[in-house]
Short mmCIF file of C-alpha atoms and ligand atoms in Angstrom, two decimals:
data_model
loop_
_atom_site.label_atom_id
_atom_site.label_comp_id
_atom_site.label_asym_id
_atom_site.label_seq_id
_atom_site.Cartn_x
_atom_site.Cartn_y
_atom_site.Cartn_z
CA UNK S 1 116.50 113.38 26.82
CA UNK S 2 118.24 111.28 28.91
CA UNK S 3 119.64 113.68 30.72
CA UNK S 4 116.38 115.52 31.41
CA UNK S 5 115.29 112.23 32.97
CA UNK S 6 117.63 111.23 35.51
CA UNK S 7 116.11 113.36 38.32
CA UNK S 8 112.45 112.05 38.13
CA UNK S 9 113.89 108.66 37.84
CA UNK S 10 115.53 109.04 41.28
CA UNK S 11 112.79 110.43 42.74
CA UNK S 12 110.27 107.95 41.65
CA UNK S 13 113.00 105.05 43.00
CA UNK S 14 112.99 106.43 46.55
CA UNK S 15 108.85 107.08 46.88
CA UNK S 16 109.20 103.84 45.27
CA UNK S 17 111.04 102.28 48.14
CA UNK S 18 109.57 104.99 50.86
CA UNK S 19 105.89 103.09 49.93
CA UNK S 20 107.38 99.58 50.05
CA UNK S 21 108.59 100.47 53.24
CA UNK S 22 105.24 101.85 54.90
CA UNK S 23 103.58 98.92 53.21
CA UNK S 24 105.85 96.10 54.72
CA UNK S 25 105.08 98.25 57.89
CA UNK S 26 101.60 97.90 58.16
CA UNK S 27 101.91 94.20 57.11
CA UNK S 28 103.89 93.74 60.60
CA UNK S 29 101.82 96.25 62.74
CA UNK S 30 98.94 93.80 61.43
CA UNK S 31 100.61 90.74 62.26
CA UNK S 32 100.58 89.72 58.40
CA UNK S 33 104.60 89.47 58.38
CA UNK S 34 106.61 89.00 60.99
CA UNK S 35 110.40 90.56 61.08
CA UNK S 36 112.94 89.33 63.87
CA UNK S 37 114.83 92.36 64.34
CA UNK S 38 116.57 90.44 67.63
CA UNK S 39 114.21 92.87 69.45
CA UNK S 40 112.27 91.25 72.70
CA UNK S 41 108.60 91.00 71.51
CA UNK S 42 106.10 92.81 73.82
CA UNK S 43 103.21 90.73 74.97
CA UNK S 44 99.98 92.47 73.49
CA UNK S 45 97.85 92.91 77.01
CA UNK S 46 94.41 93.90 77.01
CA UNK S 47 93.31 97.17 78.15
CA UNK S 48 92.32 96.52 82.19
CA UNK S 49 88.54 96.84 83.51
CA UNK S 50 87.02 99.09 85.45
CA UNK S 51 86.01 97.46 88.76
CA UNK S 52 82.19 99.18 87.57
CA UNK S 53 82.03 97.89 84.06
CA UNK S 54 80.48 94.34 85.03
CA UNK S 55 77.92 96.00 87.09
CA UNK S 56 77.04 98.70 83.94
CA UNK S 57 77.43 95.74 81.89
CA UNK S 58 74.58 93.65 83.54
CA UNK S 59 71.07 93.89 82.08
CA UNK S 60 68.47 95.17 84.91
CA UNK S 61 66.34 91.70 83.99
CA UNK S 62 67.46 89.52 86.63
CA UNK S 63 69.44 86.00 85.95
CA UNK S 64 70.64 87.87 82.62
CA UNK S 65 74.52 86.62 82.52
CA UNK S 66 77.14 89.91 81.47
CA UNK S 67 78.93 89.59 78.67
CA UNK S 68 82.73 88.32 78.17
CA UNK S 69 85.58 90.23 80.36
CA UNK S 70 88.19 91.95 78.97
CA UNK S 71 91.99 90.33 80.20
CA UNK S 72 93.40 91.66 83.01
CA UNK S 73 96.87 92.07 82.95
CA UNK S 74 98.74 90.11 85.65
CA UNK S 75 100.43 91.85 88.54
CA UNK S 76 104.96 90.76 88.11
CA UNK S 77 104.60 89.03 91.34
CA UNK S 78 101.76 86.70 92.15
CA UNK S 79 101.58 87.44 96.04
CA UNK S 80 99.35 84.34 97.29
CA UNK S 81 99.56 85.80 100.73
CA UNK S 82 97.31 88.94 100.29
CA UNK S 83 94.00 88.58 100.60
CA UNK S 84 90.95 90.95 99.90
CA UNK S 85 86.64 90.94 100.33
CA UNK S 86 85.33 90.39 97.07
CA UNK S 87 83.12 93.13 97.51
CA UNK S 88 84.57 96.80 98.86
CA UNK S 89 81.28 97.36 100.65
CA UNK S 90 78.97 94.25 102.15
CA UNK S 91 76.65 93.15 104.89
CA UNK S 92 76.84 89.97 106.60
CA UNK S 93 73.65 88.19 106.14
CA UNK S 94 75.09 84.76 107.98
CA UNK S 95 77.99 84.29 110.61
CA UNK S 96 79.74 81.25 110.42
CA UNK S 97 78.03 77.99 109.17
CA UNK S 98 78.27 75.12 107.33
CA UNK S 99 80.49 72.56 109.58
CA UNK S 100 78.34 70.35 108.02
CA UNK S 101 79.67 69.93 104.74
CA UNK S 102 83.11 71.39 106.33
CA UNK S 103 83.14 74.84 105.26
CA UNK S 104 83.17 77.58 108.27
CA UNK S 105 81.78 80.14 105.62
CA UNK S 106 80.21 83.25 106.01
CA UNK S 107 77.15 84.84 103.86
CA UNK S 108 78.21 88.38 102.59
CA UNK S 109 76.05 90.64 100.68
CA UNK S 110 76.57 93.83 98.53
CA UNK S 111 73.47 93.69 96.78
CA UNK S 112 71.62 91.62 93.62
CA UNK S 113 74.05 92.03 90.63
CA UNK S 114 77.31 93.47 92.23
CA UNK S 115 80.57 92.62 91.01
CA UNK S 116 82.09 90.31 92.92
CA UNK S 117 85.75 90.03 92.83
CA UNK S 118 88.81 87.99 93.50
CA UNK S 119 89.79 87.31 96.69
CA UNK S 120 93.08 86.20 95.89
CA UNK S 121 95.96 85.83 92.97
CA UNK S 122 95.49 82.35 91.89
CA UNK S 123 93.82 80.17 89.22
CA UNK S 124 89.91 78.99 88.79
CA UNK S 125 90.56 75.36 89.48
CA UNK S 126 86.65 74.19 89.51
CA UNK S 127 83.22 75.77 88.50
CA UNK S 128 80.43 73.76 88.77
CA UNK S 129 76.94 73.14 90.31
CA UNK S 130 76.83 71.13 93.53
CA UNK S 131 74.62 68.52 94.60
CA UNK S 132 72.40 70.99 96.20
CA UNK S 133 72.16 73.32 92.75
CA UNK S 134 74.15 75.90 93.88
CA UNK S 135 76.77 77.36 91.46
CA UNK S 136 80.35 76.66 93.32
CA UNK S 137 83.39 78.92 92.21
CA UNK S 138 86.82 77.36 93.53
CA UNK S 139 89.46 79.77 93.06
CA UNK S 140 93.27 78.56 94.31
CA UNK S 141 96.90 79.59 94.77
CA UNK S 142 99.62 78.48 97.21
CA UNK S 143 98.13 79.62 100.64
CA UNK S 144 94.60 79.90 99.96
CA UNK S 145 91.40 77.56 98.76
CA UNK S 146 88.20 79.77 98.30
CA UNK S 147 84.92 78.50 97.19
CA UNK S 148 82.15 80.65 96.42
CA UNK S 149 78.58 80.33 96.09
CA UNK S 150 75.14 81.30 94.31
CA UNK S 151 76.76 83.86 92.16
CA UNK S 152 76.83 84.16 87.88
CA UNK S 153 80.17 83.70 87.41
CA UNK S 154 81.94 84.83 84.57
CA UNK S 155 85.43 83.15 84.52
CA UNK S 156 86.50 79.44 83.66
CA UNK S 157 88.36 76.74 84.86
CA UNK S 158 92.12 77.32 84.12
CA UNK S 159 91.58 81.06 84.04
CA UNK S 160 94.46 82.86 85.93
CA UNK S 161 92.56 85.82 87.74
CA UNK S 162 93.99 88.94 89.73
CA UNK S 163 93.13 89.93 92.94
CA UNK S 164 90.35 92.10 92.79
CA UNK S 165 89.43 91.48 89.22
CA UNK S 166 85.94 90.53 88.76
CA UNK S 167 84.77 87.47 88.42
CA UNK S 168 80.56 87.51 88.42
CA UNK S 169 78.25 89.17 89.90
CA UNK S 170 76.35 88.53 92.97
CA UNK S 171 72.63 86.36 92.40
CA UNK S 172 70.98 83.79 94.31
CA UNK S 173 71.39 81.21 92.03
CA UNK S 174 70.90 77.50 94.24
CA UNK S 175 69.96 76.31 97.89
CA UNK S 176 68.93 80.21 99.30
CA UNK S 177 65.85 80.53 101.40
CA UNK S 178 64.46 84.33 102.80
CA UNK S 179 64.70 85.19 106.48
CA UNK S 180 61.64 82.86 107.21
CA UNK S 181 63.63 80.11 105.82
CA UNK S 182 61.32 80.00 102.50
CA UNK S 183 63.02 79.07 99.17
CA UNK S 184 64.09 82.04 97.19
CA UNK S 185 64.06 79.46 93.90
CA UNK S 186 62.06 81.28 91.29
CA UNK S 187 61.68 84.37 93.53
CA UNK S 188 63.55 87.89 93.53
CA UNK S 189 65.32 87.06 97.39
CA UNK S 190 68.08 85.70 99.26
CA UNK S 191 70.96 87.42 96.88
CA UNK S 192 74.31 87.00 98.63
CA UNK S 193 77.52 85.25 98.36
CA UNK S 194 78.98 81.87 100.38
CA UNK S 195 82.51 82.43 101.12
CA UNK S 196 84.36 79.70 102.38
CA UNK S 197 88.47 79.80 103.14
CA UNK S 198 90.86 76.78 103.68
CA UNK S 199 94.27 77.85 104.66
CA UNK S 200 96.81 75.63 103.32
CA UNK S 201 99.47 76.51 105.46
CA UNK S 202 97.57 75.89 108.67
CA UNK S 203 95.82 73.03 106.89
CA UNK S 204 91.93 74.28 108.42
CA UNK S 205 89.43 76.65 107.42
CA UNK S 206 89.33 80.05 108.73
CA UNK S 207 86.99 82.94 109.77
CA UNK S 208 86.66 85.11 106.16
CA UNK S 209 85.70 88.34 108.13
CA UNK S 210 88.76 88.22 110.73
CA UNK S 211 90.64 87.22 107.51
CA UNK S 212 89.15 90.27 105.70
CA UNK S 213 89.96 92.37 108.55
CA UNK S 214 93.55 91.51 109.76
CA UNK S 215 94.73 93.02 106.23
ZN1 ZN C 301 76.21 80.27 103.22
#
């Protein structure tokens, strides 16, 4: 009898151990245990987004904010010399302007509810509305100080961002007025983008377009 049983027994010790294994396995995979096998641990990064998916994302309503961004993976090196449009395709709506309130900013446009993206590598340092109503997007590394304006943003303060990853979408959200100078509050006008570029190495702002251009 005891004979007879010995085999079974063995076999029903190792499918025994073969399940605890697989089940201590998907504990891990889950994050329910954790096992230091002396192994580096791989950072879990988010899948990246397509430069399109913000502007499938938005509702055709207008003044509708997209939805939450996916995490875009960081590039190794932070370059903070590089420097890109935040739109592939724009027109200029305004040459430089603004000396006023020292900016020497242009007005760019790509349409109402195109992505915009970053300019740079860097870090949202401020997002807020100015005194004037209009949304203002400060974006920052070592070289570079960008503010943008009028746009639904979609990152935060603190957020490290990518160059090229977006970051809202273009609107005309604050102090915009048509051609004839007319408000576009309340009205379907006067979507573009203020960009506005302090150099910190040569301590001044500079021309965004020549900027744009000499890359
Ligand atoms: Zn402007």
């Amino acid at each position: 009898m005891n004979e007879r049983r010995r085999p079974l027994d063995g076999l029903v010790i190792v499918g025994t151990l073969f399940l605890a294994f697989m089940f201590l396995n998907v504990m891990e995979d889950q994050g329910w245990l954790k096992f230091d096998w002396g192994a580096p641990e791989k950072p879990r990064q988010a899948a990246p987004v397509e430069a399109g998916a913000v502007d499938a994302a938005l509702p055709a309503s207008r003044g509708a904010p997209v939805g939450d961004l996916v995490e875009v993976p960081q590039p190794a090196a932070l370059d903070a010399d590089t420097i890109a449009a935040p739109y592939e395709r724009f027109a200029v709506t305004q040459g430089i302007h603004g000396a006023e309130y020292d900016h020497m900013a242009i007005d760019i446009s790509a349409g109402k509810g195109a992505a915009i993206h970053s300019p740079i590598n860097g870090e949202v340092t401020a997002l807020f509305i100015d005194e004037w109503g209009n949304p203002s997007l400060i974006l920052e590394n070592a070289r570079y100080k960008i503010e943008l304006l009028h746009g639904l943003f979609t990152v935060q303060i603190g957020d490290r961002i990518a160059l090229g990853q977006p970051i809202g979408t273009e609107s005309n959200q604050g102090n915009v007025a048509d051609p004839w100078g007319f408000s576009c509050r309340e009205r379907d006008c006067g979507y573009h983008t203020h960009i506005n570029v302090f150099d910190k190495n040569l301590g001044r702002n500079v021309d965004p377009l020549e900027l744009f251009h000499s890359q």
